[in-house]
mmCIF file of C-alpha atoms and ligand atoms in Angstrom:
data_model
loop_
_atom_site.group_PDB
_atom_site.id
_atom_site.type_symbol
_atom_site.label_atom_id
_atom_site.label_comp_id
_atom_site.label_asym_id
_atom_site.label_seq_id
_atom_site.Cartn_x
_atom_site.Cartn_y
_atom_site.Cartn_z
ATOM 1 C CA UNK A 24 46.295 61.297 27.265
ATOM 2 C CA UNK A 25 46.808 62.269 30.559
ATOM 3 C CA UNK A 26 46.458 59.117 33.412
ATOM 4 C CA UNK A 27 42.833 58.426 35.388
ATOM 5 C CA UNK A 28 44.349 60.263 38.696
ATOM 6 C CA UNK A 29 45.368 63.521 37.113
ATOM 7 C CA UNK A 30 42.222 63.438 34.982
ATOM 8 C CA UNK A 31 40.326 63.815 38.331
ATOM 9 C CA UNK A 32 42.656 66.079 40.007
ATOM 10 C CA UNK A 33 41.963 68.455 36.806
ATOM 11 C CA UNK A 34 38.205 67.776 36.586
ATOM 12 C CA UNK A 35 37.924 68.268 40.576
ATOM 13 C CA UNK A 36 40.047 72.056 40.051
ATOM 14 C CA UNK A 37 36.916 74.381 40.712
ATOM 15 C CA UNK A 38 35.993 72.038 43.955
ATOM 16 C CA UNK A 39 39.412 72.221 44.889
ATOM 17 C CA UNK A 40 39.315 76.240 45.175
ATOM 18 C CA UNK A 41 36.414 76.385 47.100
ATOM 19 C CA UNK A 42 36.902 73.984 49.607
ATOM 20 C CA UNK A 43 40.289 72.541 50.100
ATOM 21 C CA UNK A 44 41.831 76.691 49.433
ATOM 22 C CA UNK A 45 39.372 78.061 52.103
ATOM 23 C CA UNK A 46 40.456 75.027 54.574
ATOM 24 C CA UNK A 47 43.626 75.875 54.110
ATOM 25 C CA UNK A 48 43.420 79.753 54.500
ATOM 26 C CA UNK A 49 41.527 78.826 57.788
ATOM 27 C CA UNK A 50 44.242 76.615 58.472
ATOM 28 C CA UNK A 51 46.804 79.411 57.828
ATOM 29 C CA UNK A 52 44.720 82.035 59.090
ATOM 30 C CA UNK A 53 44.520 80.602 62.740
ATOM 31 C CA UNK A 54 47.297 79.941 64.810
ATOM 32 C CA UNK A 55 45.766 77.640 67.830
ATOM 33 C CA UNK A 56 42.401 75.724 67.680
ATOM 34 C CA UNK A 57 39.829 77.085 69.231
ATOM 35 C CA UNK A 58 36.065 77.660 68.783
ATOM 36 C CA UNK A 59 35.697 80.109 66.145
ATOM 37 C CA UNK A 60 38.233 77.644 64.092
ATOM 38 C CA UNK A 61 35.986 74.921 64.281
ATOM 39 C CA UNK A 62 32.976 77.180 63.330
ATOM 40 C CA UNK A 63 34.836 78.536 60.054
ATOM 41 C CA UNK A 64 35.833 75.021 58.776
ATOM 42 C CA UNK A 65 32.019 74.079 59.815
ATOM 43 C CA UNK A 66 30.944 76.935 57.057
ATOM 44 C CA UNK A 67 33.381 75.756 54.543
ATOM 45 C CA UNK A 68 32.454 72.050 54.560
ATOM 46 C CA UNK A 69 28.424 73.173 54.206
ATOM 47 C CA UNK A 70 29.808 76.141 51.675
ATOM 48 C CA UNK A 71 31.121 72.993 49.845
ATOM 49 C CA UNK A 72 28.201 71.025 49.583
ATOM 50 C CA UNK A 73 29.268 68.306 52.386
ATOM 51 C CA UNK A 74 26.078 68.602 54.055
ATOM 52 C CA UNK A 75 25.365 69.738 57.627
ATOM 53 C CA UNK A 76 24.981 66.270 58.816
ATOM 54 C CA UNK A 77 28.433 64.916 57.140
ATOM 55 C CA UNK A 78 30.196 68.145 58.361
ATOM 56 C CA UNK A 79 28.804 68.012 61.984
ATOM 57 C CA UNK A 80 30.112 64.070 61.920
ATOM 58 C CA UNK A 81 33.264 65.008 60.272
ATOM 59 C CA UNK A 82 34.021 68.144 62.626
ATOM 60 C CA UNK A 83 32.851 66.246 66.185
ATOM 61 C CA UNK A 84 35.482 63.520 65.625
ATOM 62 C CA UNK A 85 37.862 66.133 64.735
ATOM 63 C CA UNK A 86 37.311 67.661 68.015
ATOM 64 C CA UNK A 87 38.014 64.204 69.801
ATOM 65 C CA UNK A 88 41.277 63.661 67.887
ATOM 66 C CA UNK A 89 42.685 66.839 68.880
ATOM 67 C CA UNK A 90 41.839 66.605 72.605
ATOM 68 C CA UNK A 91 43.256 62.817 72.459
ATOM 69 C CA UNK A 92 46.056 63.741 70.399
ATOM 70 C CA UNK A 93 46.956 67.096 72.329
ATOM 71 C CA UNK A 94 47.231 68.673 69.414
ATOM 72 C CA UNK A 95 47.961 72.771 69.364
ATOM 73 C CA UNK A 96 48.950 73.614 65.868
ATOM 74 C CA UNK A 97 45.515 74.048 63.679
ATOM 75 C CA UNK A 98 48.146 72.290 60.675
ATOM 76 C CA UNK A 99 48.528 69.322 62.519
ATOM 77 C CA UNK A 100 44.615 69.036 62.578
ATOM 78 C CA UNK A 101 44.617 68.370 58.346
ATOM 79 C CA UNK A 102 45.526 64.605 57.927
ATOM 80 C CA UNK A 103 42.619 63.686 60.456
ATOM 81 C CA UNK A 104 40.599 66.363 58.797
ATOM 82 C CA UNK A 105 40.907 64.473 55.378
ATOM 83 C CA UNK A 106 40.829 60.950 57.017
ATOM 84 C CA UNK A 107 37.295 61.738 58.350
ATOM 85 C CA UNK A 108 36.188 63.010 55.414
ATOM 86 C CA UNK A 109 37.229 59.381 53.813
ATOM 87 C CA UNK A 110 35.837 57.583 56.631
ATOM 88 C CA UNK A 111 32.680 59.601 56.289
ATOM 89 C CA UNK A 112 32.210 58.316 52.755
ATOM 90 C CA UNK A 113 31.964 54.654 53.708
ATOM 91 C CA UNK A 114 29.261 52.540 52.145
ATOM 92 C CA UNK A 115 30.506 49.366 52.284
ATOM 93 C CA UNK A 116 32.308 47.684 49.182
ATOM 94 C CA UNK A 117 30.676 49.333 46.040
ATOM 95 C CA UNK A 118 30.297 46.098 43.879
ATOM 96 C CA UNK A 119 30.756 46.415 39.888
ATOM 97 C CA UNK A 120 29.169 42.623 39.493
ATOM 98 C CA UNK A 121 27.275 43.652 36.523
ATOM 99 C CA UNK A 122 30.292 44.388 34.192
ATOM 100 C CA UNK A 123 30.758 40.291 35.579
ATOM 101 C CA UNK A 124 27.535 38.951 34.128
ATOM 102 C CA UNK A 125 24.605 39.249 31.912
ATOM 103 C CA UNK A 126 23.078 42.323 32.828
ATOM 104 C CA UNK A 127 20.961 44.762 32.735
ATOM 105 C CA UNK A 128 21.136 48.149 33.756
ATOM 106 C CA UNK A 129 18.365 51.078 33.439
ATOM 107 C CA UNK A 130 19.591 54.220 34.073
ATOM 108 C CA UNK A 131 17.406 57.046 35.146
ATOM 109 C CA UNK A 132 16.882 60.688 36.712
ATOM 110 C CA UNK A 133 14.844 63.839 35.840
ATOM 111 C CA UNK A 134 16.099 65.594 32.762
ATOM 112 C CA UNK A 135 19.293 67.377 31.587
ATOM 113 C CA UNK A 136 21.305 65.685 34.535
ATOM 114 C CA UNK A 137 23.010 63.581 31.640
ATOM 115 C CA UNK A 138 21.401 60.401 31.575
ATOM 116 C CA UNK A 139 21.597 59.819 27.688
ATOM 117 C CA UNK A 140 25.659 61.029 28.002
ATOM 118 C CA UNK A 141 26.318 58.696 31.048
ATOM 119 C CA UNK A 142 24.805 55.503 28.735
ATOM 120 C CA UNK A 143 27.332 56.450 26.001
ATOM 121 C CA UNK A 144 30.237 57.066 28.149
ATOM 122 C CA UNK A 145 29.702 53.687 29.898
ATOM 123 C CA UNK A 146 28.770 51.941 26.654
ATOM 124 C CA UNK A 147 32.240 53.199 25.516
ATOM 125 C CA UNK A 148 34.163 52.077 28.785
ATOM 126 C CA UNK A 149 32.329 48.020 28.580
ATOM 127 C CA UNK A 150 33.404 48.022 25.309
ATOM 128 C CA UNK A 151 36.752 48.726 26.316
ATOM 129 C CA UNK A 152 37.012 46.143 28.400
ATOM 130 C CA UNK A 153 35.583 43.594 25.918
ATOM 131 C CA UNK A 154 31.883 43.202 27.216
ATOM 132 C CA UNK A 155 29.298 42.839 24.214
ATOM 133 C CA UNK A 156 27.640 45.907 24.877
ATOM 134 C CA UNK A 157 23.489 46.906 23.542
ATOM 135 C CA UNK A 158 21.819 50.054 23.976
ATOM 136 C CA UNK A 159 17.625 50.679 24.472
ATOM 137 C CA UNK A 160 16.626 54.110 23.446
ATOM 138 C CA UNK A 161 13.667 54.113 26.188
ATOM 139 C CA UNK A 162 13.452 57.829 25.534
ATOM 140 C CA UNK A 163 10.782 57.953 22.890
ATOM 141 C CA UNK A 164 9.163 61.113 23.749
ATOM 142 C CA UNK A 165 11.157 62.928 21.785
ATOM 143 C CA UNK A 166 12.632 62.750 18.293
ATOM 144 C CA UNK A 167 15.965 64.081 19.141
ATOM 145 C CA UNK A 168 16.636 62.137 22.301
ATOM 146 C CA UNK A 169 16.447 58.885 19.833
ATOM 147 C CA UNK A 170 19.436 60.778 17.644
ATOM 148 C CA UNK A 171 21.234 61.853 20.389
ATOM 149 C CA UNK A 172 21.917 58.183 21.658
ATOM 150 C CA UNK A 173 22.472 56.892 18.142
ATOM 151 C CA UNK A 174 25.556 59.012 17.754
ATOM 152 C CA UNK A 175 26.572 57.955 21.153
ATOM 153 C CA UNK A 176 26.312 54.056 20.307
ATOM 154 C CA UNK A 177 28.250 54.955 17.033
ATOM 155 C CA UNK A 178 31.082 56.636 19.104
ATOM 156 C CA UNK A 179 31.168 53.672 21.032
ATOM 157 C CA UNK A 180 30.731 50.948 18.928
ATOM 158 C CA UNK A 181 27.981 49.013 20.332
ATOM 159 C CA UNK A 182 24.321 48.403 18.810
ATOM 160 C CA UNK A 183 21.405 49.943 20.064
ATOM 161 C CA UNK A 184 17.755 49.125 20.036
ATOM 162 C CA UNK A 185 15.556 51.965 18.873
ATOM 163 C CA UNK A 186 11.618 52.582 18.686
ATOM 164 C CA UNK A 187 9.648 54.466 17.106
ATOM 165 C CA UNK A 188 8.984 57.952 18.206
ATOM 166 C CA UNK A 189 6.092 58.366 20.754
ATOM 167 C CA UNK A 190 6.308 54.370 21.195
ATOM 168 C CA UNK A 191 5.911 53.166 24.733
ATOM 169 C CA UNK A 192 9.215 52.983 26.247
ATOM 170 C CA UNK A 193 7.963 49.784 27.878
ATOM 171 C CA UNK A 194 7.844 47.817 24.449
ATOM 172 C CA UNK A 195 11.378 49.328 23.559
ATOM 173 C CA UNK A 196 12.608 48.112 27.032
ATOM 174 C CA UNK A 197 10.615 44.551 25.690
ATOM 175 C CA UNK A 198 12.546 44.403 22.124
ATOM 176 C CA UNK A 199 15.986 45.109 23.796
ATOM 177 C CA UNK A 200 15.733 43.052 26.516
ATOM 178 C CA UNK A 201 14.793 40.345 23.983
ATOM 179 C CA UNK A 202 17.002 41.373 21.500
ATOM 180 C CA UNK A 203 20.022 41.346 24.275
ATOM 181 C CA UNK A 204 19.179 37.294 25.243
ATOM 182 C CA UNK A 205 19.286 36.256 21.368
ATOM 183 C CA UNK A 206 22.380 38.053 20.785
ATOM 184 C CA UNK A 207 24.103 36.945 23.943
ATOM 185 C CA UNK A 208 24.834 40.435 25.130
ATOM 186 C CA UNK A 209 26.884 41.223 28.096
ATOM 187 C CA UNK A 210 25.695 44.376 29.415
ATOM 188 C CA UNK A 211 22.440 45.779 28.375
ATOM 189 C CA UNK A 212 22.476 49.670 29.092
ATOM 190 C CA UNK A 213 18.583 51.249 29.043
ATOM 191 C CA UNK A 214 18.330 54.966 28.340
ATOM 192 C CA UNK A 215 15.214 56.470 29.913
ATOM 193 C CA UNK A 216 13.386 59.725 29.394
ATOM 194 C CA UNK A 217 13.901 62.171 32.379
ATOM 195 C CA UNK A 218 10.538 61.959 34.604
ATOM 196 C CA UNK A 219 9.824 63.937 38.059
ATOM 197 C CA UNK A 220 8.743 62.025 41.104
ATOM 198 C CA UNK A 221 5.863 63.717 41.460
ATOM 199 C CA UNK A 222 4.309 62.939 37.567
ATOM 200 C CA UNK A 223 2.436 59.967 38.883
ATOM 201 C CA UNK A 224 2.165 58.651 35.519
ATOM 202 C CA UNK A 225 5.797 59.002 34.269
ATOM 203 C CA UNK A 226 6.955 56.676 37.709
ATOM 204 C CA UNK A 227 4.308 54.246 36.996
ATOM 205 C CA UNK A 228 5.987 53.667 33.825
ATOM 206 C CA UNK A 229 9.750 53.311 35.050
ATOM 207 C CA UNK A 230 7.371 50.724 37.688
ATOM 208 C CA UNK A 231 6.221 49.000 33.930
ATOM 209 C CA UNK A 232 9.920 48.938 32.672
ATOM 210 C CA UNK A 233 11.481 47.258 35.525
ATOM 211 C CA UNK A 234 8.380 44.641 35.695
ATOM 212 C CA UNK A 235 9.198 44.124 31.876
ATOM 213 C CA UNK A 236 12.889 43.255 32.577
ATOM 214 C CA UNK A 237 12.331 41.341 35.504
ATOM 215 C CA UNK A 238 9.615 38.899 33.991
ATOM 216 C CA UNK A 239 11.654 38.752 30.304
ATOM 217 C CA UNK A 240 15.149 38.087 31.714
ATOM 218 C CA UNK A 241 15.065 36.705 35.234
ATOM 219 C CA UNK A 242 18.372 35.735 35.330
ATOM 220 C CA UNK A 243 19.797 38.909 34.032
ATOM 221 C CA UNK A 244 22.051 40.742 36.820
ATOM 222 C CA UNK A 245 20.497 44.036 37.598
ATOM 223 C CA UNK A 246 20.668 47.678 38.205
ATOM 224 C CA UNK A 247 18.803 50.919 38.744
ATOM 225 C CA UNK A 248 21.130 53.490 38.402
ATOM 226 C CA UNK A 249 20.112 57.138 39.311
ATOM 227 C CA UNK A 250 21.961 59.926 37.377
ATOM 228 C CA UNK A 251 22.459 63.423 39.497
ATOM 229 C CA UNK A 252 23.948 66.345 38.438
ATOM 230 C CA UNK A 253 26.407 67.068 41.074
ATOM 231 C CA UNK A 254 26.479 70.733 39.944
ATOM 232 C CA UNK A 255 22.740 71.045 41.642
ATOM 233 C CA UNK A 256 24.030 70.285 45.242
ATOM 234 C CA UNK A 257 21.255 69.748 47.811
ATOM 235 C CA UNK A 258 19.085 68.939 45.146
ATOM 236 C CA UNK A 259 20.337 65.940 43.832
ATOM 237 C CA UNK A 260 20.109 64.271 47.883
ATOM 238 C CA UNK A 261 15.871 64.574 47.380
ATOM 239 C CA UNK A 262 16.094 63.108 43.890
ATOM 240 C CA UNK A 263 17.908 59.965 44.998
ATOM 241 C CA UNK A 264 15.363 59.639 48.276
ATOM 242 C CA UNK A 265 12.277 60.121 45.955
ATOM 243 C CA UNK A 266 13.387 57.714 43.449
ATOM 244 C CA UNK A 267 13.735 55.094 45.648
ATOM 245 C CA UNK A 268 10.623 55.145 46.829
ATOM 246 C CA UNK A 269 9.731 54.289 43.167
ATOM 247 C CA UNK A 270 13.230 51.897 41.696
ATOM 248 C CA UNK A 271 15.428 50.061 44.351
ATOM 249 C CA UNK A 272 18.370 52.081 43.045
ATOM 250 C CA UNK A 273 21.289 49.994 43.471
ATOM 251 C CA UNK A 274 23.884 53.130 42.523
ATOM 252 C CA UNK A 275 24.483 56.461 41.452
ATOM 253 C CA UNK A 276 26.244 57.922 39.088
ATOM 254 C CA UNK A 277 27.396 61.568 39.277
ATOM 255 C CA UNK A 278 27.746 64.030 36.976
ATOM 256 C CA UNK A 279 29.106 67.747 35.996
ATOM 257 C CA UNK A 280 32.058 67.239 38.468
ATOM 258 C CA UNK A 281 33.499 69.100 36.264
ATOM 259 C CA UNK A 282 32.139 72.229 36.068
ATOM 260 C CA UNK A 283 31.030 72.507 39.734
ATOM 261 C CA UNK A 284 32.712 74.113 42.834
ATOM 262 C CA UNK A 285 30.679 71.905 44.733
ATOM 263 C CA UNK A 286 31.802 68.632 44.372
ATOM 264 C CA UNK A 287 31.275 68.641 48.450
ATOM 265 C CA UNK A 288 28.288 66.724 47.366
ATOM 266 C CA UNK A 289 29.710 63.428 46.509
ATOM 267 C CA UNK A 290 30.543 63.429 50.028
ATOM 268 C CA UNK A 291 26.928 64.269 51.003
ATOM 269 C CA UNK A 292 25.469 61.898 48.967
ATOM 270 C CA UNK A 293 27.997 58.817 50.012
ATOM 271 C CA UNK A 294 27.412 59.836 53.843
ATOM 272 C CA UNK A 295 23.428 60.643 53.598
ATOM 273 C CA UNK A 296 22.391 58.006 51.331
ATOM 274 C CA UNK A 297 24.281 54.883 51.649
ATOM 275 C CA UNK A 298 24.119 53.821 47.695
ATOM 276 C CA UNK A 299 26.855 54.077 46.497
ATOM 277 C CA UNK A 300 28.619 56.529 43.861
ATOM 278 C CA UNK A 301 29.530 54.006 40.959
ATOM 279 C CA UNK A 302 31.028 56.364 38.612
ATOM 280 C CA UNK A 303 31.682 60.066 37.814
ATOM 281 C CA UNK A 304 31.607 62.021 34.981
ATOM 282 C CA UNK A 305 34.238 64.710 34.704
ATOM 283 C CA UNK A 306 32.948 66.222 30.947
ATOM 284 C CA UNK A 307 31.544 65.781 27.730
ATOM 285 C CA UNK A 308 33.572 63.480 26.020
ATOM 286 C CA UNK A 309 33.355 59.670 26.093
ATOM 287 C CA UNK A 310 36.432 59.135 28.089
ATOM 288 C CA UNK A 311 34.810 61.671 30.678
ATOM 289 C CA UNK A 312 33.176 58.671 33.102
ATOM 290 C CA UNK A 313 35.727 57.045 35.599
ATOM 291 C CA UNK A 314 34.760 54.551 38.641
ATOM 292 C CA UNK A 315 34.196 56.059 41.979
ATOM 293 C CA UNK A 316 36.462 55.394 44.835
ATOM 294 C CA UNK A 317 35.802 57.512 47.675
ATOM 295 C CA UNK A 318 39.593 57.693 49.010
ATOM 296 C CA UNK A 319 40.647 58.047 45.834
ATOM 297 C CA UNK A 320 38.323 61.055 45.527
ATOM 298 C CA UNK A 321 39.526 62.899 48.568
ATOM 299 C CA UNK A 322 42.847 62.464 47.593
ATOM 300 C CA UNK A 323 42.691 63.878 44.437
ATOM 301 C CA UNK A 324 40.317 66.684 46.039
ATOM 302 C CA UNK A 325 42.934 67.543 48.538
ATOM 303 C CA UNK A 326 46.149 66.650 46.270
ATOM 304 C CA UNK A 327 48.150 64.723 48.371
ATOM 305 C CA UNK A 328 49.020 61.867 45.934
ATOM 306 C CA UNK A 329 51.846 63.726 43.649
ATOM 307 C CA UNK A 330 52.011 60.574 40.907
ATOM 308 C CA UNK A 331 49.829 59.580 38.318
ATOM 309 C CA UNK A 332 48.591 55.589 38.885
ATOM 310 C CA UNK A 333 47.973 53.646 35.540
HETATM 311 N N1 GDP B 403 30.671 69.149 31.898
HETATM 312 C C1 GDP B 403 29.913 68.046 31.868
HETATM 313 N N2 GDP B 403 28.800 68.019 31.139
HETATM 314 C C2 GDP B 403 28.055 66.886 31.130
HETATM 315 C C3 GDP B 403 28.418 65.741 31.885
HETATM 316 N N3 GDP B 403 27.467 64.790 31.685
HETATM 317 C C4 GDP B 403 26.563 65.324 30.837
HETATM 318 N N4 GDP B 403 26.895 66.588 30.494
HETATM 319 C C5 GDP B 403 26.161 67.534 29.621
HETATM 320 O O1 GDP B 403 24.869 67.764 30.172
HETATM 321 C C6 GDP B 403 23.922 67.997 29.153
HETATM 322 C C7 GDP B 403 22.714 67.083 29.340
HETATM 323 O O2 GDP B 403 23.126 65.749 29.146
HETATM 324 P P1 GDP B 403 22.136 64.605 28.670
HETATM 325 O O3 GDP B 403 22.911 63.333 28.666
HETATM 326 O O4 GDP B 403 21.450 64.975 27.405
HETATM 327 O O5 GDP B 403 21.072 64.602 29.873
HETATM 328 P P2 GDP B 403 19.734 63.753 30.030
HETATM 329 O O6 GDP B 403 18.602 64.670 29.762
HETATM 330 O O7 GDP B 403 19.725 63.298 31.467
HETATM 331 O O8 GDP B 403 19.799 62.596 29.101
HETATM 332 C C8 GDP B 403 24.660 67.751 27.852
HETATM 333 O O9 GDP B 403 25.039 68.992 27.304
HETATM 334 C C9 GDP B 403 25.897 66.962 28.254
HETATM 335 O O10 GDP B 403 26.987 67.154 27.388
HETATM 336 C C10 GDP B 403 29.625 65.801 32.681
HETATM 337 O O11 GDP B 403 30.032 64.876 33.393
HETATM 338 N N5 GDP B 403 30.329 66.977 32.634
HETATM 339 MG MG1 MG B 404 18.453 61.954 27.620
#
């Protein structure tokens, strides 16, 4: 199987033609810096998803490196292009201190942004490591959601904790969380049903779930983790802000990087939001979910490590 860096590089291809190729062709295309080159590498960095905040940041610091630097040659501009770009992605250490302890994580976000995938995926990776994994199927508004996590937990090996169907999630969040003290779980992963922040009922239950956990397992490590579909760009910024007016969400993970020319967003999001990305999802398949490292990111979006790490 092809190594964690190159599986990026590969997933981050369509990104890579939008942004990184048009950089370069204004890069090419321009031969000294002036104010029309700063404007096109503006559009391509908002083209790309990076945000018009993140890209103003990004390009005004750009501007004060080449005047310090005396730089002429628009090439010579690139390595402090991408270095901003890292630097604009800083959130502080991103901690992973729930894979550490007994833990539980709900994971949540308005439908089809691959919630129910992301629980399998990351099922499959704690098990990997050796963490006692349990699933909560906390989707039980419809039949098929139960079904589609039950061949997830089977792919990865780990138990999950079902109700019945049109049960209140709340009780199934009650059974696991129970069910994960008796059986001395590690990581408890809760799949939730996708809600919009403006059903008033729908957040008053997630409210009810994470009551439910805190009260039942107070000493259980925890996280909110929001799920956005990175293919949905802008959109995925105002379902992290109006979820945390509802969850303290404590990370994000992003999906779809894949299939997406924007991937621009992860930038957005890091920059904008300050939560940090925990992990990605670059497909369908259970090895499709890697940990988030923003330098790591740009690097593979911009190519410029050549080997493969482990
Ligand atoms: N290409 C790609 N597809 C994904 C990824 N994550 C989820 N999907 C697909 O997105 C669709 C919705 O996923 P699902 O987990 O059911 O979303 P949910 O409604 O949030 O639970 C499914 O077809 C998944 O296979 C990803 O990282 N890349
Ligand atoms: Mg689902």
């Amino acid at each position: 199987m092809a190594g964690f860096f190159s599986r990026l590089k590969e997933g981050l291809n369509k990104t890579r033609n939008n942004i990184v190729h048009g950089i370069d062709s204004v890069f090419s295309g321009f031969s000294s810096i002036d104010e029309e080159f700063y404007e096109e590498l503006e559009e391509i960095l908002i083209m790309g998803d990076i945000g018009v905040n993140a890209a103003n940041d990004i390009l005004e610091k750009l501007r004060r490196q080449v005047k310090e630097n005396h730089i002429k040659e628009p090439l010579a501009c690139k390595d402090f292009l991408i270095q901003n770009m890292k630097e604009q992605m800083q959130v502080g250490e991103t901690a992973y201190q729930f894979e550490q302890q007994q833990s539980v994580v709900l994971v949540i976000g308005v439908n089809g942004v691959g919630k129910t995938t992301s629980v399998g995926k990351l099922a499959g990776l704690l098990k990997q490591q050796g963490k006692k994994v349990l699933i909560a199927a906390a989707d039980t508004y419809r039949a098929a959601a139960c079904e589609q996590l039950t061949e997830w937990a089977n792919r990865a090996g780990v138990d999950i904790i079902t109700g019945s169907n049109g049960a209140d999630p709340s009780s199934v969040v009650y059974d696991a969380v129970n069910a994960a003290k008796a059986r001395h779980v590690d990581v408890l992963l809760c799949d939730t049903a996708g809600r919009l922040h403006n059903k008033k009922n729908l957040m008053e239950e997630l409210k009810k779930m994470n009551r439910i956990i805190d009260r039942e397992y107070p000493d259980a490590y925890r996280e909110n983790l929001i799920v956005l579909d990175g293919t949905t760009g802008q959109n995925a910024l105002n379902q992290a802000r109006e979820f945390g007016e509802t969850a303290n969400l404590t990370g994000i993970i992003l999906t779809k990087m894949d299939g997406t020319s924007k991937g621009g967003i992860a930038v957005a999001i890091q920059s904008e939001l300050n939560i940090p990305v925990k992990y990605i999802g670059l497909g369908e398949k259970i090895e499709d979910l890697q940990k988030f490292d923003a330098e790591e990111f740009i690097d593979a979006l911009f190519d410029v490590r050549k080997s493969d790490d482990v």
